[in-house]
Structures are given as C-alpha cells and as structure tokens.
XYZ file of C-alpha atoms in Angstrom:
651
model
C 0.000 0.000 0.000
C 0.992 3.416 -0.911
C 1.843 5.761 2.120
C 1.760 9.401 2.448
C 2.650 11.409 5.138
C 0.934 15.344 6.597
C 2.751 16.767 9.331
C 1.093 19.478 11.178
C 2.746 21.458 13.815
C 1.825 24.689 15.759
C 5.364 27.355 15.465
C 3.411 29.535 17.600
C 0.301 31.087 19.398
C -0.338 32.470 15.982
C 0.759 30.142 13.171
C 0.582 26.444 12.141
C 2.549 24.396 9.503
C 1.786 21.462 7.211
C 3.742 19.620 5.339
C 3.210 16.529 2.859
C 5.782 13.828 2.332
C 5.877 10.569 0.316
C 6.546 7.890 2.564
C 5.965 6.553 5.852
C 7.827 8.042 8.609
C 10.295 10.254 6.888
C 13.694 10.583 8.578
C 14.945 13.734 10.232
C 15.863 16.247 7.098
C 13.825 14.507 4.858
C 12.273 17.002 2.651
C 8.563 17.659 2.191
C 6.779 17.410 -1.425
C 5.290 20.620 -0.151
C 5.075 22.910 3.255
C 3.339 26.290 4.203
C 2.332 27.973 7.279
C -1.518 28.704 8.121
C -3.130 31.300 10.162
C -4.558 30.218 13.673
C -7.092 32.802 14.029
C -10.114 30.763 12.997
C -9.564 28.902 16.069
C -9.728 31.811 18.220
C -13.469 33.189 16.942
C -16.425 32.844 18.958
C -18.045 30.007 16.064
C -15.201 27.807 16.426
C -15.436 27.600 20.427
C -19.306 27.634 20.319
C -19.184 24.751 18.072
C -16.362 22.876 20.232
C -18.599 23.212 23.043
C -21.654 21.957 21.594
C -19.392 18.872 20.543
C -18.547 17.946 23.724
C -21.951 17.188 24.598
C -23.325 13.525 23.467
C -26.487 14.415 22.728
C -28.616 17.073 21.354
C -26.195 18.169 18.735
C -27.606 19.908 15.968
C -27.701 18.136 12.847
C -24.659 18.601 10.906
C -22.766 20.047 13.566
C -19.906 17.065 13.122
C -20.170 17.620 9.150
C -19.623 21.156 9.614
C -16.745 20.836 12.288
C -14.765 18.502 10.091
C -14.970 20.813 7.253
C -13.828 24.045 9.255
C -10.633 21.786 9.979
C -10.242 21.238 6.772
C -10.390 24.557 5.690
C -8.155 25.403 8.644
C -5.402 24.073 6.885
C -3.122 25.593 4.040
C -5.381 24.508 0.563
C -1.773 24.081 -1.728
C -0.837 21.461 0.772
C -4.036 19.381 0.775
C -4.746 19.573 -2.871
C -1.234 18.110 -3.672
C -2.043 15.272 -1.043
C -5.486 14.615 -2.333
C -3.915 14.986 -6.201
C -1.610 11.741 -5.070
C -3.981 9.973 -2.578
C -5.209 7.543 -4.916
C -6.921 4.533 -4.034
C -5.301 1.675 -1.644
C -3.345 4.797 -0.552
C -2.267 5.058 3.484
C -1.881 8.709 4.956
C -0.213 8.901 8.346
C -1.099 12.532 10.443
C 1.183 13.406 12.743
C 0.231 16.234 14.472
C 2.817 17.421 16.897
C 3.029 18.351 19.957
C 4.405 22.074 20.675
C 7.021 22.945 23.111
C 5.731 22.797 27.532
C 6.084 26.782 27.092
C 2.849 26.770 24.796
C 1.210 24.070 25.653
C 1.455 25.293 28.978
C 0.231 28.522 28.849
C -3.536 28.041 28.419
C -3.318 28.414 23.914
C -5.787 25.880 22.159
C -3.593 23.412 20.443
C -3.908 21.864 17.458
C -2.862 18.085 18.475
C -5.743 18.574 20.894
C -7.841 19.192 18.432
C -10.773 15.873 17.129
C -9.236 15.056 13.444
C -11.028 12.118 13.421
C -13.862 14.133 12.040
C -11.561 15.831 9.725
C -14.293 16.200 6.464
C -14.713 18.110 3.342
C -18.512 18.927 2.240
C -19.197 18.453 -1.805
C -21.908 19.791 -4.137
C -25.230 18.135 -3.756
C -25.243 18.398 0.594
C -22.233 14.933 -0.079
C -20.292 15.122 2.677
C -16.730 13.188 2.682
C -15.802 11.812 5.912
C -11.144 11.523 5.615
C -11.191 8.978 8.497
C -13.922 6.858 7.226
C -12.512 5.696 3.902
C -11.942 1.972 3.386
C -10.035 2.171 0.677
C -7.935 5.563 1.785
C -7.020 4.987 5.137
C -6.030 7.344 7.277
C -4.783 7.143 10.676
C -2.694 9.310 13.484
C 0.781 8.795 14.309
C 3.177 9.331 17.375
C 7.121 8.539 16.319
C 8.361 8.059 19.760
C 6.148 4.868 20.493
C 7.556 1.507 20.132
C 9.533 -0.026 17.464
C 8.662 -2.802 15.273
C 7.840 -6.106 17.516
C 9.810 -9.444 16.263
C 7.417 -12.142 14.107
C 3.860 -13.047 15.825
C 4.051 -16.177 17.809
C 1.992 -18.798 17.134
C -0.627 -18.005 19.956
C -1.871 -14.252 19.729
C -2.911 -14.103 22.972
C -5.048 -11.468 25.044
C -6.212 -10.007 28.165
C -9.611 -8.115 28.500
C -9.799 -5.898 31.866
C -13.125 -4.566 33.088
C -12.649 -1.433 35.473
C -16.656 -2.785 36.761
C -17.556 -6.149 38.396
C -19.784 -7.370 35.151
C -23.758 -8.198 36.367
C -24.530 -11.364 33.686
C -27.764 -11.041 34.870
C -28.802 -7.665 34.069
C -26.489 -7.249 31.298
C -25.336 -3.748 29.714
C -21.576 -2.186 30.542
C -19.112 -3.409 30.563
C -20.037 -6.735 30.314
C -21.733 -6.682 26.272
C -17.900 -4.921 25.298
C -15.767 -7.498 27.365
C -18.392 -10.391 25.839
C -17.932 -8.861 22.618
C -14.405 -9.212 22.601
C -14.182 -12.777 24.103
C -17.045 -14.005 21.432
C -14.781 -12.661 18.279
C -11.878 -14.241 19.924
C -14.225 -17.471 20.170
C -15.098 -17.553 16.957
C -11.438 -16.732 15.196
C -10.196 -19.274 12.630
C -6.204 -18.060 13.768
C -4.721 -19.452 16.525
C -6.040 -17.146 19.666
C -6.561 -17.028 23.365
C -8.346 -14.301 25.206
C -8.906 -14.346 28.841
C -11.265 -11.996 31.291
C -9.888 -10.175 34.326
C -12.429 -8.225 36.094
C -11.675 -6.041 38.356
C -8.124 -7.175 39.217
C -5.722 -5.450 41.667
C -2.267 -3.853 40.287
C -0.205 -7.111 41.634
C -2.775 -9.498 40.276
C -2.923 -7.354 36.640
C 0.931 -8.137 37.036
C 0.663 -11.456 37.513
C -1.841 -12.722 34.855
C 0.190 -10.212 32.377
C 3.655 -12.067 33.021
C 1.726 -15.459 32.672
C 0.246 -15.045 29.310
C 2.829 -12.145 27.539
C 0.051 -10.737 25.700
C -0.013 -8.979 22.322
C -3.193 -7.288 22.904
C -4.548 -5.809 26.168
C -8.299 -4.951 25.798
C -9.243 -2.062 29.172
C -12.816 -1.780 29.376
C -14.482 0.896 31.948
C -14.122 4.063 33.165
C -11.444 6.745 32.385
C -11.146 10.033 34.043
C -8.884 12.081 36.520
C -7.591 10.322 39.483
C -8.693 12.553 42.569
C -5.586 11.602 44.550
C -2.641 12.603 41.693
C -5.117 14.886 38.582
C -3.379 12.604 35.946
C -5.832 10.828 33.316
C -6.291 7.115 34.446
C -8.727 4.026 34.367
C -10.533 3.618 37.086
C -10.823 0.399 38.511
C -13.278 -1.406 41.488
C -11.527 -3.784 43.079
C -13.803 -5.566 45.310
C -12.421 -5.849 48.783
C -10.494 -3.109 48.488
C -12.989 -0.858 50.118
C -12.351 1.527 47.203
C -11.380 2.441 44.119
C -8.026 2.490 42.789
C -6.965 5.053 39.837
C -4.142 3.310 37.231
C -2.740 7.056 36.011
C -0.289 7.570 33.360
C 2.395 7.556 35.568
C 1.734 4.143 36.953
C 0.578 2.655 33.474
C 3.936 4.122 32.176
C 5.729 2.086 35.056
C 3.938 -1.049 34.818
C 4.714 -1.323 30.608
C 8.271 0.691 30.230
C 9.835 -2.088 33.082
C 8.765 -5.022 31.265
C 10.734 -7.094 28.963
C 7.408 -8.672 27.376
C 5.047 -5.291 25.618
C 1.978 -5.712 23.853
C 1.197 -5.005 20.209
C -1.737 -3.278 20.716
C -3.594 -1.807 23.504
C -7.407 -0.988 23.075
C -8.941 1.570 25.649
C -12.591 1.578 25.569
C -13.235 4.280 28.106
C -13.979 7.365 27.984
C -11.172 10.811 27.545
C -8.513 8.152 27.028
C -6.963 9.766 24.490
C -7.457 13.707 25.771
C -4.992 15.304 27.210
C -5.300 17.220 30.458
C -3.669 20.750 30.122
C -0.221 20.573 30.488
C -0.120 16.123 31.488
C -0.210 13.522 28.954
C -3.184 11.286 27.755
C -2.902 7.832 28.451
C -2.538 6.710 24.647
C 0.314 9.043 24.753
C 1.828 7.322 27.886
C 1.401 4.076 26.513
C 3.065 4.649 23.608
C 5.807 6.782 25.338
C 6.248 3.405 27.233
C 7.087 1.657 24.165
C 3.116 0.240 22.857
C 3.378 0.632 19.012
C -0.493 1.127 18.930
C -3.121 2.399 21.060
C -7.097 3.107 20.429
C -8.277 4.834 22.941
C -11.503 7.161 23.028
C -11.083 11.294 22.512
C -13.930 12.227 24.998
C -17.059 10.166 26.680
C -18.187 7.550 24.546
C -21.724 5.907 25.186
C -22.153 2.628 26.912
C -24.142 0.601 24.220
C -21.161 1.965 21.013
C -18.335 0.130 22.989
C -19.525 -3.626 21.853
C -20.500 -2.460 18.574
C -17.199 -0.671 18.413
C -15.295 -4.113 19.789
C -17.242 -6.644 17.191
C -16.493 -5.611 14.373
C -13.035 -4.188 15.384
C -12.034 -7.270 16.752
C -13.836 -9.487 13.943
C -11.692 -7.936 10.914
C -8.212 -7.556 12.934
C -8.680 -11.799 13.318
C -9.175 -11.805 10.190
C -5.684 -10.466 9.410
C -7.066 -6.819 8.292
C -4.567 -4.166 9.141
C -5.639 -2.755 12.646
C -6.278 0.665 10.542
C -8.941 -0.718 8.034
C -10.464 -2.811 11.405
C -10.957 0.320 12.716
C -12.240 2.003 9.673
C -14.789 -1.004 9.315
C -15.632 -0.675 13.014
C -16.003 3.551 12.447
C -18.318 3.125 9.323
C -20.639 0.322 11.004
C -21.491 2.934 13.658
C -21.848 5.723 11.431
C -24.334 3.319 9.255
C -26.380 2.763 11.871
C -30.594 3.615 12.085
C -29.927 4.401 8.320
C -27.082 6.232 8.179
C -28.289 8.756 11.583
C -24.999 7.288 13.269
C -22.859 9.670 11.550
C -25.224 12.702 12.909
C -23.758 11.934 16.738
C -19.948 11.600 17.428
C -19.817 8.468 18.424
C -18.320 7.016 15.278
C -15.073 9.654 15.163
C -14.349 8.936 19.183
C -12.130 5.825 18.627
C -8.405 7.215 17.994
C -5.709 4.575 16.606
C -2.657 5.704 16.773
C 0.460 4.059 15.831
C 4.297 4.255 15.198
C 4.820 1.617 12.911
C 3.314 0.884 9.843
C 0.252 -1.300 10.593
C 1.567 -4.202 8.826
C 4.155 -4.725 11.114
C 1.917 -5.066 14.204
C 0.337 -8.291 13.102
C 2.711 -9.897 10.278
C 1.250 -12.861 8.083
C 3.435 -16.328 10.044
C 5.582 -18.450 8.146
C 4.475 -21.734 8.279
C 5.285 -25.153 5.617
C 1.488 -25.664 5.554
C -2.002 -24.242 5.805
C -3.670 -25.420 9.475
C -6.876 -23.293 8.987
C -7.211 -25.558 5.116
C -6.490 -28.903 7.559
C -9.783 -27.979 9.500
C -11.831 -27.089 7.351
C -11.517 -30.136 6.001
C -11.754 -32.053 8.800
C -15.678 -32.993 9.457
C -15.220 -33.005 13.732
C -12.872 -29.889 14.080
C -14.281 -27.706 11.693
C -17.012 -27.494 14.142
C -14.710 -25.026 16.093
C -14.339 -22.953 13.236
C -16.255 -19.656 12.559
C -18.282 -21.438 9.853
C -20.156 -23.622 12.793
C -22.724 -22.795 14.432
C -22.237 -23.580 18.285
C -17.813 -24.222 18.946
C -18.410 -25.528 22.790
C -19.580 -21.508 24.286
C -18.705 -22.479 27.710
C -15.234 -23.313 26.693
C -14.423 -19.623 26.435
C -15.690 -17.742 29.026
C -16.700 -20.854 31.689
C -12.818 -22.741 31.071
C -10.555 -19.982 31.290
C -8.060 -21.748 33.671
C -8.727 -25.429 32.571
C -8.416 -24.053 28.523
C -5.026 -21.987 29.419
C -3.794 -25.194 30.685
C -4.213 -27.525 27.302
C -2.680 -24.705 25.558
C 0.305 -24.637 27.997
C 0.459 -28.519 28.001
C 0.890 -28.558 24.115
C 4.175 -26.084 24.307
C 5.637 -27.907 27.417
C 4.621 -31.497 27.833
C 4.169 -34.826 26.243
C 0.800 -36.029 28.565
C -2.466 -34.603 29.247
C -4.954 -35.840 31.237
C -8.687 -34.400 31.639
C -10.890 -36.209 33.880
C -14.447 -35.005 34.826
C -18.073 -36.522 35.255
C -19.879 -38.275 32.307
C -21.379 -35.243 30.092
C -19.247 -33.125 31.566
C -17.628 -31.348 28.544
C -13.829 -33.235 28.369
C -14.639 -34.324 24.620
C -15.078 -29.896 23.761
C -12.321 -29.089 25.134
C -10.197 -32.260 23.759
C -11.492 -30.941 20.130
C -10.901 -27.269 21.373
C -7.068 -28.388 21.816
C -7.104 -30.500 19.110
C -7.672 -27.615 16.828
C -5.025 -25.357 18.676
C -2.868 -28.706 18.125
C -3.108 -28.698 14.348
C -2.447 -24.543 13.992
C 0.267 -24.969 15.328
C 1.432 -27.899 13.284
C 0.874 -30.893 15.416
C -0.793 -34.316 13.130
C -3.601 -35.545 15.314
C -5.181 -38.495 15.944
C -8.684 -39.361 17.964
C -9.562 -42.274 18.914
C -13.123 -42.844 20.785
C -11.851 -45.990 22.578
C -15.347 -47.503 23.258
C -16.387 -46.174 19.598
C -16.308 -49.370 17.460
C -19.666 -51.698 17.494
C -18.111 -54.308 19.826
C -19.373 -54.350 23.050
C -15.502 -55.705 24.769
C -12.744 -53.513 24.131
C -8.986 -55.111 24.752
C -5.851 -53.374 24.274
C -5.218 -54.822 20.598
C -8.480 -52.863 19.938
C -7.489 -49.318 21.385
C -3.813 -49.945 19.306
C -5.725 -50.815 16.249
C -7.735 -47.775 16.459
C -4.768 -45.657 17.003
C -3.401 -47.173 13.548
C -6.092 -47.700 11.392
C -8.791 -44.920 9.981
C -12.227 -44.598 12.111
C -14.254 -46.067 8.446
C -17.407 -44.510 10.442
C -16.145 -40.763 10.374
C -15.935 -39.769 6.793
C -14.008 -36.920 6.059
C -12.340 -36.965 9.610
C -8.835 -36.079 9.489
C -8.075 -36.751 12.793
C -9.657 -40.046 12.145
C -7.423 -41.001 9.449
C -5.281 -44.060 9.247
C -1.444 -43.065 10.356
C 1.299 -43.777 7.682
C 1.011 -47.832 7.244
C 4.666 -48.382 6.427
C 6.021 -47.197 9.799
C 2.830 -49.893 11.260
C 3.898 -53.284 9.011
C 5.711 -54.675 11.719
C 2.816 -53.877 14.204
C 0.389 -55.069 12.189
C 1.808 -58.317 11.235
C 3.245 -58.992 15.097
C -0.850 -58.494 15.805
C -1.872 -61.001 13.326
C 0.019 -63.530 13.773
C -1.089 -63.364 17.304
C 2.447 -62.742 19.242
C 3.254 -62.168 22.644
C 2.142 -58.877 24.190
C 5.662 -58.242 24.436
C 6.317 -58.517 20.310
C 3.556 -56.505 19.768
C 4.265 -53.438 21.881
C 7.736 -52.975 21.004
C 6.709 -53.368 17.486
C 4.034 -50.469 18.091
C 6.414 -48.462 20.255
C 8.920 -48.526 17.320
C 5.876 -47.726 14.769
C 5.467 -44.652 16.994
C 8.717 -43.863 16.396
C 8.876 -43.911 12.678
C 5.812 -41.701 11.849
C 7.116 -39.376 14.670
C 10.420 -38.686 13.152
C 8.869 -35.778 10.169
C 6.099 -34.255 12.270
C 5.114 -33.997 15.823
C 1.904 -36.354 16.655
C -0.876 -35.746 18.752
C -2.539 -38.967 20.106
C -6.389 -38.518 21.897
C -8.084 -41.563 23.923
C -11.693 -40.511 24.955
C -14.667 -41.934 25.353
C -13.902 -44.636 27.272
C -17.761 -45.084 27.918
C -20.981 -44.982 25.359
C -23.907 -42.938 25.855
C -25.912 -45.727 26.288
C -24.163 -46.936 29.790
C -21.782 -45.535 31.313
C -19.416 -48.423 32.043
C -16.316 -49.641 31.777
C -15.548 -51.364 28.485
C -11.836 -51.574 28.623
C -9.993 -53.964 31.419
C -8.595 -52.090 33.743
C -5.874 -54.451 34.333
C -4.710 -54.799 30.646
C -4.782 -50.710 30.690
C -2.207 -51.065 34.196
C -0.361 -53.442 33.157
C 0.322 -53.364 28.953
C -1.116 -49.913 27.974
C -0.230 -47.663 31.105
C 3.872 -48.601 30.775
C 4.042 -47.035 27.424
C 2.109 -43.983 28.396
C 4.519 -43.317 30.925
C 7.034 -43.584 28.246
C 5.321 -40.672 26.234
C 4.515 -38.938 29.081
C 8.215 -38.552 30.053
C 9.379 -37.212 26.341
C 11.252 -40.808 25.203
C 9.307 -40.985 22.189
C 10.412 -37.213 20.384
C 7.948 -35.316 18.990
C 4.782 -37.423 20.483
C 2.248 -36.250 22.874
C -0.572 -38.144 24.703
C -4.202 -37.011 25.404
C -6.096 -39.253 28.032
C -10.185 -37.560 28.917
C -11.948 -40.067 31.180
C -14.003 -39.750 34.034
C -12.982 -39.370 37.421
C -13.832 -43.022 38.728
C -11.502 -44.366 36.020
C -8.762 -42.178 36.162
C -8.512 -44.162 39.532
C -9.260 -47.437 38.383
C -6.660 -46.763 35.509
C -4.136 -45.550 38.047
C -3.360 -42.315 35.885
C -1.999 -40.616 38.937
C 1.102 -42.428 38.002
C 1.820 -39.798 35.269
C 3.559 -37.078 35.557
C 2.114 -33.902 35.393
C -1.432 -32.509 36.776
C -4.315 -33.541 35.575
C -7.214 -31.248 34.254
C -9.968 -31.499 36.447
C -13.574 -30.515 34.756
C -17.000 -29.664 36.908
C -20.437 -29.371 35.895
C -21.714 -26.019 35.871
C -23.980 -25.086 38.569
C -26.962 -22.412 38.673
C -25.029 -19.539 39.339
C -23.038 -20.054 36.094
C -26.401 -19.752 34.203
C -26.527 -16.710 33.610
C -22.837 -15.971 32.409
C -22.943 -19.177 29.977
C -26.608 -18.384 28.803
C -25.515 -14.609 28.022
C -22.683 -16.326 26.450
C -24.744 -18.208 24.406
C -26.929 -15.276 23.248
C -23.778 -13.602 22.339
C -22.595 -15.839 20.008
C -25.681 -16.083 18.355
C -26.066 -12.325 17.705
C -29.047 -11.900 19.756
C -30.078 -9.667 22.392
C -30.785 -11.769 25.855
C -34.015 -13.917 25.667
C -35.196 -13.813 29.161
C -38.127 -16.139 28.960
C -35.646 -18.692 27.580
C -32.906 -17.922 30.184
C -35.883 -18.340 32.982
C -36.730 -21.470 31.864
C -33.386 -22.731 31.805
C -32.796 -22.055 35.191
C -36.456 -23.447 36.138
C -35.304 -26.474 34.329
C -32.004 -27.468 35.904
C -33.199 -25.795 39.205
C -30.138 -26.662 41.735
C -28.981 -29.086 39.383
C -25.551 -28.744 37.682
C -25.588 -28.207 33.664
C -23.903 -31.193 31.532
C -22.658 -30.846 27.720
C -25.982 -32.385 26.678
C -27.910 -29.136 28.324
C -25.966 -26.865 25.938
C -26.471 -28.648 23.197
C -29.957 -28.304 24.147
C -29.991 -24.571 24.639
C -28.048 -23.131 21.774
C -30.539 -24.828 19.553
C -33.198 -23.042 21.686
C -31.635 -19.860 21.538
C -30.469 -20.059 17.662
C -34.716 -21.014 17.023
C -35.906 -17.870 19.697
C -38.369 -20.840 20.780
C -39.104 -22.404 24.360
C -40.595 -25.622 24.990
C-alpha cells in the first residue's frame, strides 16, 4: 500500500505548519513534497469555540454540527498542501497525520492546540449536501501517528494471545456495561479461525494485573471501563473497582507508564474503551500518549465520553476484521463506518463514530505480520468434518469453553508447548470431549498431526488393548471426512500389524508399536487422543482395567516422560476411572472438569446469546434455570440450549 505522510505542527500562538511527504515516517531532514504555514485565528473566533462546546456534549447536537466541524478543519489548513495530497492519494493509498506536539512553554500557557484538536472528524462537504468523511474511507485509510512509540515487535508467535480488563464487576444477569464490550471481545476471539486465546480479568488489583500479564505475555490488552482524573494525583487514568479493596483504585499515566516501560514482554496493541482516554489534560499527557511513550506501538483509545451501548458495537467488528488479518487501521475504519451506518445512516449525525483514535508508530503491517508456516492449518480444518465445528463457519464451537474454562483451557494450551501427557478427567457429560477438540484444533495450527480415537467407539461391546492400538493405527471407516480419524502412515505400522496377526506375545507386539510410533514421529510432531472410554448408552467400563495397568499404562509413561520425540498423549476419562486406571502415576497434573452449577447460568446463557447475535431472551434464560433448578448443567444441556436460543423458541 501506498503511504503518504501530513505533518502538522503549531510554530506559535499564531501560526501552524503542514507539510506533505511521500513515505511513511520520513527521517529527520527529509524534505517535504510541499510545506506552508496557516493562520490560527479561525480557532480563536467565537463560532469555532461555540461549536467545540456543543461537541462535547453527546447528545442534542444539531444536525450537521460534526459535518460542519470537520470541514472548518479542513479549511483550517493551508489549501496548496491538501490539494497536492489529495492529487496523489489515490486509491489503496495510506496517509499517516502526525500532528505534533508544541514545546511545555505553549502548551502550557492556556493556547488551544492543534494536536488537541478531534481530526477524526476531519471532512470536506461536496456539491449536492455529499459530505466526505477523511477517516472513514476503506479504501484511503487514514490514521494518526506518534514517532516516539515503540519499534517494530519481532514475528507473531503462534498463539496471539489477550487479556480483556473490566474497570466494573460485570452483572450477567442484568447485562449492559461493561459486560456486552468485554463479551464482545471474548465471542470474536471465540469464533477466530487463527490461533487465539483471550482471557477476562475483572476487576483485578495492580499485583494481580501483574501477575496474569507475566503469565500469558500478551499482544493485545483490551481495558474496558471508566477513564477520568484520578482525585488523589489529577493525571488521566482508568478507574478500577476492586472488590475488597474498600475503594477504588486510579491506574494514572504515571503508573501505566511504570507497569509497561519495566517489562521485557510489551503488547502489540492496547485498546482503551473508556472514555477521555486519548485527551490530554492541560499541560499532562493522555494515556494513549503514555502508553506509547512506554514503548506500545499502537493504542485506540476514546477522545472524549463515549456511550455505553457503542463500545460492543465498536469491539465486534473491530475485533472481527483484525482476526481476520485486516490491518488494525482498516479494522478500525470497518468498526467507524458500522457505527456511522447505523438507524440508516443517523450514526454519523452523533460523534460516536469519530471517538475511537488509533494511533500508531509503525506501519500497521508490522503489528500483526502474516506467520511463516510449511502448511495451511486453517485448510487442515476445514476439512476435517469433527474440528471444523470449532471454526467460525459452525454454528455452536463448545460456548462455555471460552468464558466458563478460562483456567482449565489456558492449561491444554500450555500442556501442548511444554509437555508430552495430558490428562482431563471429569463426570460423564461433563464437557472433556469440547475441550479435547478445542485443543485438538489449537494442536493442528500450530502444526501438530492428530489423531482421535473414541476408545469404546467401534460396534463391539468388549474392548482389549489390541483394539485401542488398532484404532490408534487404522482410519475410524465410520467418520468420513475426519482427518483426525485417518489411518497413520502404514509403512512405519507393518511390523505392528503383522506382530498383531500372527497373534504374538504382548511383548512382540508393543515394542513393534512403540517402534511404529517412532517412525511416523520422526517428520512431524503427533498428537494422540483416547476418549470416550464409555458410550452414551451406559456408562461403564468397556476396557480392562488391568490390561490398561499393566500393557497400555507402561508405554504412556514412556510418552509422558518425552522418550518418544515429537509425540504427545491425550487421556479424557471420568474421574472413577482415572482411579481405576491408576493415571496418577503420570507425571504432570491432571485437568480437572465440573459441571456447571446455577449460578453459572446466567454468564454461559448470556454467552450463548452472544454468540448467536441476539439480544438476551429472558423467557428462555428463565426457563433454563427453572429447568435445571439446583442441578448442575452437563454438555448435553448446551447442546440443548443453543438450539433453543439459535430457534428464539421455548418448549
């Protein structure tokens, strides 16, 4: 993409300068295309303040008002300099603002600024009432800058992941603020074909922000809440409701500038959905300056108060196009227009779509490079019949595995950078097999060849240990177009397979599988899954435990302790049989699953309306929780539910 450059700069109380280059951030001495100085005088007539002030209001702005602002700072600026940019500003075109900030004697001394001023509506009005909105253009994006932000981050890691903040305890019940942004977030995260992980922190403490931070290194930190002056220092800062804290605390610029600049590990991008986030106060920075002066390469952040019910709207659709590998400008763009579209186009009558300010000092292709990988994992599953379930094309990918697993899920995704063994155990119904397929998919992004195998699956009734070895071999006929249910390469298996038919000892036959294992291991790292060790008809043993003790277990301890390179184990099973099976002889902790009880109704059924993209159907959430009264929720009861919810019918 093409990239142009304005600088504008205030020399004085008096005068302003703008400047056009032809590339993205120009070097010191780099000359201009073109430069002239412009009067400041417009911005000191009674009009231009009336109109600021009726801007600052949300509502009851007359119509136009925006239309007509944007257009006075367009005309503010020298006309030579912006017909030679719009002369070059062809389509697919980029043009970086940089408006910059004037030395502490003026900005100190009470003069309106120009890098204070909303650009965002920047605007130029047409014959025939068109009106043409600069920060609005899909295909002409234009976005601010700051140069003394953060440089260029090394490649994106394989797992982009993120933390959401709320500065309010969310009320699932009732719904509204923050919770419908911080769900908004989580569902597009949810629903994202790359390889992602998002995770909620309400309300945290400093220490425990800290702590989750250094856990997951994130590239995005999502802050929704409340943003205003911290009575104890005057500084702009996010307020935030700690619960037991017996009151607020205020996380000013100072101490977000702290908590980023002294860490190794900084974020990509940094979202601030909360209000005056990006205004200045007098003389002190905003805090999408201080996040970027602590090394953040880009910040949104909001240029006054922003209503309530914009922030999710704002979040969707950002969110949605930046996982799908748009440049975090045109997401934004998308996300700008969607709002000003709205009730027929009367969204671009308030200021709600212009409030959002990215800024950014790289180019926004850096932030979020395209990975280098040998192969295509999001072609793998979609061709795969089970785990393209868990793919945005599906209807229901396991809800409750988002916002109701956040530990248990962090865990798999751990377990598949640092171990060979997994175990999940749970109750029958529970939800092991979603989040086995939830890993499973993570497994394959990040370049893993997988294999399932439902041990009690086949049509036989007994199950023996030449069964579950068969079944880790041979293709699962029954699950067409499954490819974790295809047959593993049959050369590295001949030995196996003719040891098994000829009926040797158990001894012939496992080293000849063991050494299988090693063959088709050598290429690609393998993923093997054993679940469903019961059927839905009964839930009862099928396989021995003392042929899983005493041939199967051995091996597993084998894998589990990294002798077989570049193979990794999956065991789900109920609790009673992890005993039985004496899996407490692996190394490693287990993941431990629970049935969901009533008061997780209301988060998971919210949840559920979420990713469905409707509002919350109360009569359908009151008869689920009539229905499972003080019962705990299984799998099934989801199923149940979603297809509820998707229909908008009770029963």
């Amino acid at each position: 993409m093409q990239s142009l450059w304005l600088r504008v700069e205030q020399l004085d109380e008096q005068h302003g300068r703008i400047a056009l280059f032809d590339l993205a951030f120009p070097p010191q001495g780099h000359k201009p295309i073109i430069a002239n100085d412009f009067p400041l005088g417009k911005m000191r007539e009674q009009g231009w303040t009336d109109r600021e002030q009726q801007m600052a209001f949300a509502v009851g702005a007359q119509i136009g008002l925006f239309e007509d602002f944007g257009h006075e700072l367009r005309s503010l600026l020298d006309a030579s300099v912006l017909a030679r940019w719009e002369e070059k500003r062809v389509a697919e075109t980029r043009t970086y603002l940089e408006v910059v900030r004037p030395s502490d004697a003026l900005r100190q001394g009470g003069t309106r600024l120009l890098a204070d001023l909303p650009w965002e509506y920047l605007a130029q009005k047409k014959q025939g009432g068109a009106i043409y909105r600069y920060f609005a253009d899909r295909q002409k994006p234009m976005l601010r800058v700051l140069t003394d932000g953060g440089s260029a981050p090394g490649p994106l890691p394989r797992q982009l992941n993120t933390i959401v903040i709320t500065g309010e305890a969310i009320d699932w019940k009732v719904g509204g603020f923050p919770g419908d942004d911080a769900g908004a977030v989580l569902r597009e995260f949810q629903r994202s074909e790359i390889f992602a992980h998002a995770e909620l922190l309400q309300t945290p403490s400093l220490p425990a922000l800290g702590a989750v931070f250094d856990r997951l290194n994130p590239e995005i930190v999502h802050f929704t809440g409340h943003g205003e002056l911290s009575p104890t220092t005057g500084r702009p800062a996010l307020k935030i409701n700690t619960p037991g804290m017996g009151q607020a605390w205020w996380w000013d610029t100072a101490g977000i500038y702290q908590f980023f600049f002294d860490r190794v590990h900084k974020p990509r991008l940094v979202v601030l959905n909360a209000c005056d986030s990006a205004q200045p106060s007098g003389s002190l920075y905003s805090l999408l300056e201080m996040l970027m002066t602590s090394g953040i390469p880009a910040v949104v952040a909001a240029q006054a108060p922003i209503q309530q019910a914009v922030t999710s709207e704002l979040s969707q659709i950002f969110y949605q196009e930046l996982l799908a590998r748009k440049p975090v400008d045109v997401a934004l763009m998308k996300a700008r227009v969607q709002i000003g579209q709205r009730s027929s186009g009367a969204g671009w009558e308030s200021r709600d779509w212009g409030l959002p300010v990215l800024s950014v000092s790289i180019p926004p292709e850096e932030l979020f490079p395209e990975p280098t990988q040998q192969h295509d994992p999001i072609a793998v599953l979609h061709r795969c019949a089970v785990l393209k379930r868990f793919m945005r094309s599906d209807r229901l990918p396991a809800p409750f595995v988002g916002l109701g697993w956040a530990d248990q899920r962090w865990k798999a995704l751990e377990w598949l950078r640092t171990s060979n063994c997994l175990v999940i155990k749970g109750p029958h119904n529970g939800g092991k097999s979603w989040l086995v397929m939830r890993t499973l998919r993570d497994a394959i992004q990040i370049g893993h060849r997988v294999k399932y195998v439902e041990v009690c699956g086949g049509r036989t009734i007994s199950v023996n240990y030449l069964d579950v070895l068969s079944a880790i071999v041979d293709a699962d006929t029954t699950q067409v177009g499954s490819e974790v249910h295809a047959a593993l390469d049959g050369d590295a298996f001949k030995e196996f397979v003719a040891e098994r038919d000829a009926n040797s000892s158990v001894e012939r036959i496992m080293d000849a599988f063991e050494r299988g294992l090693r063959q088709v291991t050598k290429e690609q790292e393998l993923t093997i899954v054993l679940d469903e060790f019961q059927r839905e008809a009964a839930a009862v043993e099928t396989l021995p435990a003392k042929e899983f003790t005493t041939i199967l277990l051995p091996l597993w301890i084998k894998i589990a302790q990294g002798s077989i390179n570049n193979l990794r184990l999956i065991i789900a099973l109920r609790q009673d049989l992890f005993e039985q099976y004496e899996l407490a002889r692996l190394p490693g902790e287990p993941i431990e699953l629970q049935l969901f009880n009533q008061n997780d109704v209301p988060m998971l059924f919210q949840e559920l309306c979420r990713f469905y993209r409707k509002p919350d159907l109360d009569t359908i959430r009151q008869v689920a929780l009539i229905r499972i009264k003080n019962q705990p929720w299984d799998a099934s009861e989801f199923r149940l539910w979603g297809q509820l919810v998707e229909k908008e019918v009770v029963p």
